CSV table of C-alpha atoms in Angstrom, one decimal:
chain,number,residue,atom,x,y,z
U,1383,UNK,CA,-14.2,77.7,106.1
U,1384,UNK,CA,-13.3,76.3,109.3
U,1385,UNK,CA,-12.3,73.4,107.7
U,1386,UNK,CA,-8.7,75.1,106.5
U,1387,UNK,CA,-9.0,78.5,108.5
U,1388,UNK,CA,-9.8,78.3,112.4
U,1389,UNK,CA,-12.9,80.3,112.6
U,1390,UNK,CA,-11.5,83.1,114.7
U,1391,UNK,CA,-9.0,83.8,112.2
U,1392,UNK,CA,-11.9,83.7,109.1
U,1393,UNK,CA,-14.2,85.7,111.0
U,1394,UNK,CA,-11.4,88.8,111.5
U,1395,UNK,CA,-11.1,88.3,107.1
U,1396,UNK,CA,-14.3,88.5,106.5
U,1397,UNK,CA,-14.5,91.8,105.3
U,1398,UNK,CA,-12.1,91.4,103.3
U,1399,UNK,CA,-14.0,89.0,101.4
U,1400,UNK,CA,-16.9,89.6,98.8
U,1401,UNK,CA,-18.5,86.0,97.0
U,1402,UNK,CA,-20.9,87.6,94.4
U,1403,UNK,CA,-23.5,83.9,94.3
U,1404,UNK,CA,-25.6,83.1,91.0
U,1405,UNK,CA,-23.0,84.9,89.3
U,1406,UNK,CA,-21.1,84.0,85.9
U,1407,UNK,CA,-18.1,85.8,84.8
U,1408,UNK,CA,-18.4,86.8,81.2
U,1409,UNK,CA,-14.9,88.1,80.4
U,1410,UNK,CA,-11.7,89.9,81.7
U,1411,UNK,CA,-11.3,93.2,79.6
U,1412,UNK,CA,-7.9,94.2,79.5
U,1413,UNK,CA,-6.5,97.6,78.1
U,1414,UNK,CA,-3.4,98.5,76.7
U,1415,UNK,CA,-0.4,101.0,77.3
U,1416,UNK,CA,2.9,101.2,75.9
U,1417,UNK,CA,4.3,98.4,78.3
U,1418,UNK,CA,1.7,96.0,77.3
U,1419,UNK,CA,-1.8,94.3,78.3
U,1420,UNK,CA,-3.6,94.9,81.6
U,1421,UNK,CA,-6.3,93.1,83.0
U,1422,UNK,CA,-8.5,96.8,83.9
U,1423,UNK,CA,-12.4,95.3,85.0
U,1424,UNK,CA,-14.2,91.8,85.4
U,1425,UNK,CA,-17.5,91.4,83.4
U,1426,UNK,CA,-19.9,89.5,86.0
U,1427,UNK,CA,-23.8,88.4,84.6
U,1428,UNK,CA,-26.3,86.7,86.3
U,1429,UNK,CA,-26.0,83.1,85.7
U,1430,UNK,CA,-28.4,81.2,83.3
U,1431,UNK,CA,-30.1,83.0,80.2
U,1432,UNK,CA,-32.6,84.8,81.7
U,1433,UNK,CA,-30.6,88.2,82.1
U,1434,UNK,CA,-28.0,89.7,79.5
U,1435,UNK,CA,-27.5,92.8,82.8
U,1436,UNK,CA,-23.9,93.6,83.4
U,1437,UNK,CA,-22.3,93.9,86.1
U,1438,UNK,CA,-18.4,95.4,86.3
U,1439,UNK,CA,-15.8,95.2,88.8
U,1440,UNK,CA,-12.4,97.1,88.3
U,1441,UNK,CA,-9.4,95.6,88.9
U,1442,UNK,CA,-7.1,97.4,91.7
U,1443,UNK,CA,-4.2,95.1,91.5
U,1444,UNK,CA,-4.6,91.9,89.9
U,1445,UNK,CA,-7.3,89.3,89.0
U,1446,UNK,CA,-6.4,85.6,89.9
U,1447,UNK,CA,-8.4,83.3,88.0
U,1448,UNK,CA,-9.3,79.8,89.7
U,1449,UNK,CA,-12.1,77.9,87.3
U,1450,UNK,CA,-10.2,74.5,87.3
U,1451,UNK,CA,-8.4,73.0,83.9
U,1452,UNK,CA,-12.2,73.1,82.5
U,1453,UNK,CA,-13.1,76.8,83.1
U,1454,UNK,CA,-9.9,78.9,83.4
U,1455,UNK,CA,-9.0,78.5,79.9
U,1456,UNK,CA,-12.4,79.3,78.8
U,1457,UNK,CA,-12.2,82.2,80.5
U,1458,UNK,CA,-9.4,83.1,79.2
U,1459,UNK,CA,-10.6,82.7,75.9
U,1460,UNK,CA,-13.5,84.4,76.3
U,1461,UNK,CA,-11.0,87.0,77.2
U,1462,UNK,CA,-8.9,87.3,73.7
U,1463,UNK,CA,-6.2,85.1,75.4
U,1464,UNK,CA,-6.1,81.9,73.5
U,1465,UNK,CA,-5.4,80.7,69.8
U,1466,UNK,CA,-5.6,83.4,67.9
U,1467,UNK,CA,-7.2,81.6,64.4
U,1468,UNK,CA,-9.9,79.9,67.4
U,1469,UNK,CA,-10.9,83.1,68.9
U,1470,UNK,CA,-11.2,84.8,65.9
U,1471,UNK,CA,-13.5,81.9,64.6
U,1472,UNK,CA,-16.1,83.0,67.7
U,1473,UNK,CA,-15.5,86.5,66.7
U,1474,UNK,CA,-13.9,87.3,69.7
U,1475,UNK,CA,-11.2,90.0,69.8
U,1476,UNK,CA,-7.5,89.0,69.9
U,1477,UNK,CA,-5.9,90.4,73.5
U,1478,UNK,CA,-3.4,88.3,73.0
U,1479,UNK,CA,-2.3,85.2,70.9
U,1480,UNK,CA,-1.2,82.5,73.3
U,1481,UNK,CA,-1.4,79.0,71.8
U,1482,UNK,CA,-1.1,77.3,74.8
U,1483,UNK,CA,-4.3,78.1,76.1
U,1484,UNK,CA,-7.2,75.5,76.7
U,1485,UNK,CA,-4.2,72.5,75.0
U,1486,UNK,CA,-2.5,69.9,76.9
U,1487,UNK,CA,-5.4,68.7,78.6
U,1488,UNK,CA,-4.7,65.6,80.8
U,1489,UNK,CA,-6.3,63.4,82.6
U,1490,UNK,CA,-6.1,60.0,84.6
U,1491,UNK,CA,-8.3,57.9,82.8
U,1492,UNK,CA,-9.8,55.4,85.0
U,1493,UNK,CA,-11.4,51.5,83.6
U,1494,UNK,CA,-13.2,50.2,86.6
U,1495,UNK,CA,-13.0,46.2,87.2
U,1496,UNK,CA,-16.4,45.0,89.0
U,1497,UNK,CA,-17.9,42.3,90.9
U,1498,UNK,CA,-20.9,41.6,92.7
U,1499,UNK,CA,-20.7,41.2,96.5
U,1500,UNK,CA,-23.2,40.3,99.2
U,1501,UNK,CA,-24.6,43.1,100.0
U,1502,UNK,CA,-23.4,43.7,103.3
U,1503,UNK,CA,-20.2,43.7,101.3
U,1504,UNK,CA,-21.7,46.6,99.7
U,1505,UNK,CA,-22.1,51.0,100.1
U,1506,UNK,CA,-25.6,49.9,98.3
U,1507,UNK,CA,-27.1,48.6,101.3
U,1508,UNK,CA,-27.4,52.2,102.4
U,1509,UNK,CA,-29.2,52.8,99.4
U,1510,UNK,CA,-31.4,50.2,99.4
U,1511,UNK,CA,-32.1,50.2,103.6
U,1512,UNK,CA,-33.5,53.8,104.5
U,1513,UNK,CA,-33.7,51.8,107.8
U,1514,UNK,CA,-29.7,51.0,107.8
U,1515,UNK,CA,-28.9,54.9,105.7
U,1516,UNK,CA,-30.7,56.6,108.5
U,1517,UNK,CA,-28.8,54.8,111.4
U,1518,UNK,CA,-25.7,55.3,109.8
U,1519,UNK,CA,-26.8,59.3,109.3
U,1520,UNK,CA,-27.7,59.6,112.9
U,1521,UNK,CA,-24.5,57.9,113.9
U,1522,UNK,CA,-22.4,60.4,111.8
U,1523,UNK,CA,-24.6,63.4,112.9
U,1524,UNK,CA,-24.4,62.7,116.6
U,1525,UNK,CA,-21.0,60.9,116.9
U,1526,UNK,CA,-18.8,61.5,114.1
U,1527,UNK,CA,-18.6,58.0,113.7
U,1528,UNK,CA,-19.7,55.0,111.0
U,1529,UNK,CA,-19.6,54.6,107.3
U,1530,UNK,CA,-20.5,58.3,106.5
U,1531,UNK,CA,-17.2,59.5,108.6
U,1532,UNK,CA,-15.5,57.4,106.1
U,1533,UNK,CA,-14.0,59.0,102.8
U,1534,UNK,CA,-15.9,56.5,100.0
U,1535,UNK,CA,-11.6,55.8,99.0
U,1536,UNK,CA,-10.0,55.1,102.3
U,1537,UNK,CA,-6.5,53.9,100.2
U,1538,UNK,CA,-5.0,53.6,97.1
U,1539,UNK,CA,-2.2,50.7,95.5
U,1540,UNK,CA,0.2,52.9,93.4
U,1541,UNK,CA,2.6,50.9,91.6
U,1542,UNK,CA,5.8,51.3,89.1
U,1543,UNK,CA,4.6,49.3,85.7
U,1544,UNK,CA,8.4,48.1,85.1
U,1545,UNK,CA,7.8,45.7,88.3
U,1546,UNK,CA,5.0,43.8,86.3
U,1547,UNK,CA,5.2,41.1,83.5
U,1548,UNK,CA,4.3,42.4,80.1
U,1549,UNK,CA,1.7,39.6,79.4
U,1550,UNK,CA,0.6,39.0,82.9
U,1551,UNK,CA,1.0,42.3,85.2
U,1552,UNK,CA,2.6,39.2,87.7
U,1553,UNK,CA,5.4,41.0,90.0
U,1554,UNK,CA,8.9,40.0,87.9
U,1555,UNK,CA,11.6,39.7,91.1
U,1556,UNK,CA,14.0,42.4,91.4
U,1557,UNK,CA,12.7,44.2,89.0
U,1558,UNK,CA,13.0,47.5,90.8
U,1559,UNK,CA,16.7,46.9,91.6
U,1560,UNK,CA,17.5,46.4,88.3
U,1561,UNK,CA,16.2,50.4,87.7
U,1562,UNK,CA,17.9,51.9,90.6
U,1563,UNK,CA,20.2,54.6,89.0
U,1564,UNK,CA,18.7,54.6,86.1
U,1565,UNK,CA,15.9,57.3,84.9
U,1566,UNK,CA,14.1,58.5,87.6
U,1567,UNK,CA,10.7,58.2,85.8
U,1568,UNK,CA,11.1,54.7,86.1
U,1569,UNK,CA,10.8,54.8,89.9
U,1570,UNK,CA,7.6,57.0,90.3
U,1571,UNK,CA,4.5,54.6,90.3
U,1572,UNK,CA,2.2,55.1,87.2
U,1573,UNK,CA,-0.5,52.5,88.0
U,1574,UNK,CA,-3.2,52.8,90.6
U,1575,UNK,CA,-5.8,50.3,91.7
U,1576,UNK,CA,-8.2,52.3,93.7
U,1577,UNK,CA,-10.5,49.5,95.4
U,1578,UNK,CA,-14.1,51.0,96.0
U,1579,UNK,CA,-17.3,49.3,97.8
U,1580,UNK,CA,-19.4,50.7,95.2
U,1581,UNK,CA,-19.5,50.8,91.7
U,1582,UNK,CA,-17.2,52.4,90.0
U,1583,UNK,CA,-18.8,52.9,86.5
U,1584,UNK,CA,-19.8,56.0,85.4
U,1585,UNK,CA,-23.0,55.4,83.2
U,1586,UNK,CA,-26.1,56.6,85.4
U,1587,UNK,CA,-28.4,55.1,83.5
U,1588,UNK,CA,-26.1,51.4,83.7
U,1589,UNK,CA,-25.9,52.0,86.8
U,1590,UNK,CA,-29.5,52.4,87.8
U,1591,UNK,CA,-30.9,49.4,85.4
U,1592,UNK,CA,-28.2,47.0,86.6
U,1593,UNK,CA,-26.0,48.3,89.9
U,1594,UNK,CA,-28.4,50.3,92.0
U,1595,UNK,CA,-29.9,46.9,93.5
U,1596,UNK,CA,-26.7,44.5,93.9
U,1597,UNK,CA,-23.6,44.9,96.2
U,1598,UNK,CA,-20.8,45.9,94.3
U,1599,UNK,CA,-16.8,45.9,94.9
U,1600,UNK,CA,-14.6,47.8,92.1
U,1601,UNK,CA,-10.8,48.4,91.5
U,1602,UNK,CA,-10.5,51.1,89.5
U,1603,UNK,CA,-7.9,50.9,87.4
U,1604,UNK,CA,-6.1,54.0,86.2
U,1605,UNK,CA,-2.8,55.5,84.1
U,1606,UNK,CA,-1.6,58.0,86.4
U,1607,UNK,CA,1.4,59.2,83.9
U,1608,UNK,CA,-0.4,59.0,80.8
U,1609,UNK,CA,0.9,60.3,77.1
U,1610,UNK,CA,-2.5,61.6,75.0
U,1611,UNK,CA,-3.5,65.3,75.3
U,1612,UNK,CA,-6.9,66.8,74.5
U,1613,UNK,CA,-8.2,70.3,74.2
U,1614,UNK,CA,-10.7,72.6,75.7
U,1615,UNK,CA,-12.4,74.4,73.4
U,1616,UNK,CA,-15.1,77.3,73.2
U,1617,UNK,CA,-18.4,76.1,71.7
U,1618,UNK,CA,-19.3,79.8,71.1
U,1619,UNK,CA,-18.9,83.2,72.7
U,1620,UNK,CA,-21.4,83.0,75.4
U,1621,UNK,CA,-20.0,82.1,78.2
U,1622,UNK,CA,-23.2,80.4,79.4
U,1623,UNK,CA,-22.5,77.3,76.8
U,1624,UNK,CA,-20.2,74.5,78.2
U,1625,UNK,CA,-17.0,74.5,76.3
U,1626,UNK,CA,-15.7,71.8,73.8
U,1627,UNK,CA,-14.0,69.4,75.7
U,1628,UNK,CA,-11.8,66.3,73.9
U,1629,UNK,CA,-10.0,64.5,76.8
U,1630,UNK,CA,-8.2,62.7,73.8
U,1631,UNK,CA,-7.9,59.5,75.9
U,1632,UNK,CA,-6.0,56.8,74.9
U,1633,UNK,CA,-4.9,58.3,72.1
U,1634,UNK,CA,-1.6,57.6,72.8
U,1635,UNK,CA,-1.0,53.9,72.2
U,1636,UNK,CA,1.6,53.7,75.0
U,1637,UNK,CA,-1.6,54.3,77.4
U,1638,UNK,CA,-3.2,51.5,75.9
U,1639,UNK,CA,-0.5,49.1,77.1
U,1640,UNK,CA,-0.2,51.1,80.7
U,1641,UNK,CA,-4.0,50.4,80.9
U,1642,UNK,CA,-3.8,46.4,79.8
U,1643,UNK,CA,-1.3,46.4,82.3
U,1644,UNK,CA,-3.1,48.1,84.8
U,1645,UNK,CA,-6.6,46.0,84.2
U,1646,UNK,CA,-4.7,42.6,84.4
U,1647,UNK,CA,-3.7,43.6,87.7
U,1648,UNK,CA,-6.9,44.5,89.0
U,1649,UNK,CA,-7.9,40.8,87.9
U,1650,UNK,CA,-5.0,38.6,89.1
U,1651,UNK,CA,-5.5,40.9,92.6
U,1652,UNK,CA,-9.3,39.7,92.0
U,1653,UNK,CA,-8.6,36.6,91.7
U,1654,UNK,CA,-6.1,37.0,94.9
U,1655,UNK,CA,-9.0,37.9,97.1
U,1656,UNK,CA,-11.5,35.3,96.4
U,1657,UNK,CA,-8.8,32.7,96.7
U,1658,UNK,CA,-8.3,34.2,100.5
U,1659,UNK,CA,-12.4,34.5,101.3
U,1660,UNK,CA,-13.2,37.3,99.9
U,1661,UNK,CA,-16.9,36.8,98.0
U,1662,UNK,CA,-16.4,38.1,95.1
U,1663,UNK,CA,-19.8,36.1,93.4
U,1664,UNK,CA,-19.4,37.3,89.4
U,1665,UNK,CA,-17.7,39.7,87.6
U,1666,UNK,CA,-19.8,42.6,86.3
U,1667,UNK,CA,-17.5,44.7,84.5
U,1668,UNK,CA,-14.6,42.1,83.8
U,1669,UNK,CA,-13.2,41.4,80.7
U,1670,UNK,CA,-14.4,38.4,78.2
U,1671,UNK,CA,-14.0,34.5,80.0
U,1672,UNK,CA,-10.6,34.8,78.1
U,1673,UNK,CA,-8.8,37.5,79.3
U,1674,UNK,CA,-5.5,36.3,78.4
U,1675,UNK,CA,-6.3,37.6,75.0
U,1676,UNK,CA,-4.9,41.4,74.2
U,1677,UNK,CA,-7.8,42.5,71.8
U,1678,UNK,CA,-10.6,41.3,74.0
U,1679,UNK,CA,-9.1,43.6,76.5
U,1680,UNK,CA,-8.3,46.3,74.6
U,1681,UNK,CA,-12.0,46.3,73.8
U,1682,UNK,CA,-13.0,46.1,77.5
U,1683,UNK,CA,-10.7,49.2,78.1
U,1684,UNK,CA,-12.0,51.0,75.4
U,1685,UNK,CA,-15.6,50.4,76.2
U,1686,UNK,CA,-15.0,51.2,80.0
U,1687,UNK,CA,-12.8,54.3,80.4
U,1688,UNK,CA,-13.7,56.7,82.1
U,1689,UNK,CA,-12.7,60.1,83.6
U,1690,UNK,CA,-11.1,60.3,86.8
U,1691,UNK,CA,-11.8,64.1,87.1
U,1692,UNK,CA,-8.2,65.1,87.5
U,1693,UNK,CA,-8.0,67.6,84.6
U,1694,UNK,CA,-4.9,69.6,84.8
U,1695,UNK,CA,-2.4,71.2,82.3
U,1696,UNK,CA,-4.3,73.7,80.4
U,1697,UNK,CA,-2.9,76.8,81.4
U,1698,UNK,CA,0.5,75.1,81.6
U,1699,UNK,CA,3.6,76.6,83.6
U,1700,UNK,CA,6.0,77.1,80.7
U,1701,UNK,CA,7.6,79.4,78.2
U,1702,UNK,CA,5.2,81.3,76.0
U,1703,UNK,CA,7.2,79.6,73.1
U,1704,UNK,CA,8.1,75.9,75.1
U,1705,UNK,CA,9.3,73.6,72.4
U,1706,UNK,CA,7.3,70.7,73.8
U,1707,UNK,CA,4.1,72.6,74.3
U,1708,UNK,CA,3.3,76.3,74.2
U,1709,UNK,CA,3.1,77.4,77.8
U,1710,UNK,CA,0.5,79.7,79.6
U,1711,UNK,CA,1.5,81.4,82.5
U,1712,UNK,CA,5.3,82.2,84.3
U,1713,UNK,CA,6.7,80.6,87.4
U,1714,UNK,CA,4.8,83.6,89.3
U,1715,UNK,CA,1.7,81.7,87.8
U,1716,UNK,CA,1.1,84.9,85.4
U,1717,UNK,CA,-0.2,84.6,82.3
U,1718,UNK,CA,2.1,85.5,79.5
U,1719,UNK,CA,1.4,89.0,78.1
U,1720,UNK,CA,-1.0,90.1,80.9
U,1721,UNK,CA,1.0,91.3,83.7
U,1722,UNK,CA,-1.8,91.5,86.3
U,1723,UNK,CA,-3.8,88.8,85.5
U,1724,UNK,CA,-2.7,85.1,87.4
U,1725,UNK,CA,-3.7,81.6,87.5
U,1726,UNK,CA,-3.7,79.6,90.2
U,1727,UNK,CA,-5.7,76.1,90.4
U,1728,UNK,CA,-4.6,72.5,88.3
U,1729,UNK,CA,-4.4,73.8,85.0
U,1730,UNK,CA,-1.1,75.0,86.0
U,1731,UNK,CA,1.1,72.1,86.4
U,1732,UNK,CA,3.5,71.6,83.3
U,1733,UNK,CA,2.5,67.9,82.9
U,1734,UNK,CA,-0.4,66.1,85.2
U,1735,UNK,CA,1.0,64.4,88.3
U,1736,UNK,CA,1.1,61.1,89.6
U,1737,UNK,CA,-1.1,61.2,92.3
U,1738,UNK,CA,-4.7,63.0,92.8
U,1739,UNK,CA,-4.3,66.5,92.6
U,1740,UNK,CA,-6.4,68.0,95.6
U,1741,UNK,CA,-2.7,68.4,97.7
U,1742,UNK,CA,-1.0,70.0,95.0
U,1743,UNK,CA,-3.4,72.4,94.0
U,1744,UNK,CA,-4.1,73.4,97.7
U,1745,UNK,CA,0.5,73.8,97.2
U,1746,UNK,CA,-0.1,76.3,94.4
U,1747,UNK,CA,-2.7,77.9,95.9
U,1748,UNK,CA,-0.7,78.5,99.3
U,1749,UNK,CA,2.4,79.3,97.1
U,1750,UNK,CA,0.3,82.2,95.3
U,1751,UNK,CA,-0.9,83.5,98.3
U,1752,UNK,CA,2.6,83.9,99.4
U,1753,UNK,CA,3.6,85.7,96.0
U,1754,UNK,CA,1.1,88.2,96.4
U,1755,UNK,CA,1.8,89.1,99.9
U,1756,UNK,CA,5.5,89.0,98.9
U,1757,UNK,CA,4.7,91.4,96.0
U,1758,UNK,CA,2.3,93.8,97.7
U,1759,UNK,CA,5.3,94.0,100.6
U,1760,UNK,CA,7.9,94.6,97.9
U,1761,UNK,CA,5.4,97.9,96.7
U,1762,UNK,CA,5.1,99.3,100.1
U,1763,UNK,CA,8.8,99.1,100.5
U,1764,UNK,CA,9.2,101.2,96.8
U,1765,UNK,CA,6.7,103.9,97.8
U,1766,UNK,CA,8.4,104.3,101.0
U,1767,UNK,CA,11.9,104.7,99.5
């Protein structure tokens, strides 16, 4: 907490603060009065299966709900807010039909261009050097200083996909003056080449038969505006079971050229560092010998993508009846239909942004905050009139 609060302040709070651990929320139970739906207690259960006990806490004001673009709208769900023909499929009771819920779900899918690297080159020497991993771990823990006081990302190349050749992702000249006054969209980057002294695959088990004893260096190559939508799902109505999730990547085939583009890139930038020193000794994730060719990496693409872990967008902020896609909560981040329950995390944001979404969400979370204080102070001034 001291982190984001200074600890004097958190320590005053503290009572105001309750964090039930080993806890699982199984459902919001809302009643109903002749202005509408009401979020009235919280059904909490001990986590795992070994305890169907339950525990309730009534709701006072409001309930804000803050389980990510993965849990909120299963919660919600789980709730009778969702699809109505989906709940009713889990035999869950309709609150309220809202489309919107658990759709839209984006994500930055990521395709992660390898190479091996001496070792020293490497994060795996850490790994591999309890010797070196406990120097560096005394030298953090003492000092605040050395590898471990580094972020694993310590920068990122964002870049506008108009500025690149079609076939060869080479920088065109003046490209980006061409598009100045013309649609914004084209001026926001929607490439990024995240370069990584690690690897950046995510298969555990590839990774520990083939990258867990070699130094590694990775670009990860990811489509920060992308088009294809997936769905979260419920799998059943215990909330125990993880939910259906279809991240729908690459769906869209306009993310499929985005990605090309974005992978040739990460190779001619490759090929840019070993030509300056760099020792780059063999591609381990790289396309076919020749590259040049579309389909052979398209298949690389396809065969490498991988999540990013920026989910966002399933409770989007939109009209309950949005032409482009049924929205979820209000611009007081309320969900449509309940009028005391909120969200407030990435599931939010209308369409998923072009950058990583810790900074945002933090926004929306400070912009909440200041609804409900502006609210509550609006109430004390009606009771005292």
């Amino acid at each position: 907490m001291d982190a984001y609060l200074p600890l004097e302040t958190a320590l005053k709070r503290a009572g105001n603060l309750t964090i039930c651990t080993n806890a699982l929320v199984r459902r919001i139970q809302c009643s109903t009065d002749e202005v509408g739906h009401r979020a009235e207690r919280v059904l909490i259960q001990r986590a795992g299966r070994g305890s169907d006990k339950l525990f309730s806490v009534d709701v006072k004001k409001e309930v804000i709900v803050s389980s990510g673009a993965i849990g909120s709208p299963q919660l919600l769900m789980l709730s009778g807010i969702g699809p109505r023909q989906h709940l009713v499929q889990h035999g869950l009771e309709v609150v309220h039909d809202l489309p919107g819920v658990g759709s839209e779900l984006s994500d930055h899918v990521g395709i992660p261009v390898a190479w091996e690297v001496p070792m020293t080159a490497s994060l795996t020497h850490l790994a591999t050097s309890p010797f070196k991993g406990a120097v560096e771990f005394l030298k953090y823990i003492f000092f605040r200083k050395g590898i471990l006081s580094l972020p694993i990302q310590v920068l990122s190349l964002f870049v506008r996909s108009p500025s690149l050749d079609d076939e060869t992702a080479r920088p065109i000249a003046g490209a980006m003056d061409e598009n100045k006054g013309t649609n914004s969209k084209l001026r926001l980057p929607d490439l990024e080449i995240m370069p990584l002294a690690t690897s950046a695959m995510d298969d555990l088990e590839e990774h520990q038969r083939y990258f867990s004893k070699i130094g590694v260096f990775s670009l990860l190559a990811s489509v920060l505006r992308p088009q294809s939508r997936g769905t979260v799902r419920l799998a059943s109505s215990d909330p125990s079971d993880r939910p259906k999730i279809d991240l729908g990547f690459l769906s869209d085939p306009m993310d499929l050229a985005l990605a090309r583009k974005a992978v040739r890139l990460a190779l001619n930038l490759g090929d840019a560092m070993k030509a300056q020193g760099f020792p780059l000794l063999r591609g381990v994730s790289v396309p076919d010998p020749d590259r040049s060719g579309q389909d052979g990496i398209d298949r690389f693409i396809r065969h490498r993508a991988r999540t990013t872990y920026h989910y966002s967008s399933t409770c989007r902020m939109a009209s309950e009846f949005d032409p482009q896609a049924p929205g979820v909560v209000d611009d007081s981040l309320r969900v449509h239909g309940i009028r005391n329950v909120r969200v407030c995390d990435a599931s939010i944001f209308p369409q998923i942004l072009a950058c990583h979404l810790m900074a945002p969400v933090v926004m929306v979370a400070e912009k909440c905050a200041s609804m409900i204080k502006g609210d509550a102070g609006k109430e004390r001034l009606s009771k005292q009139l």
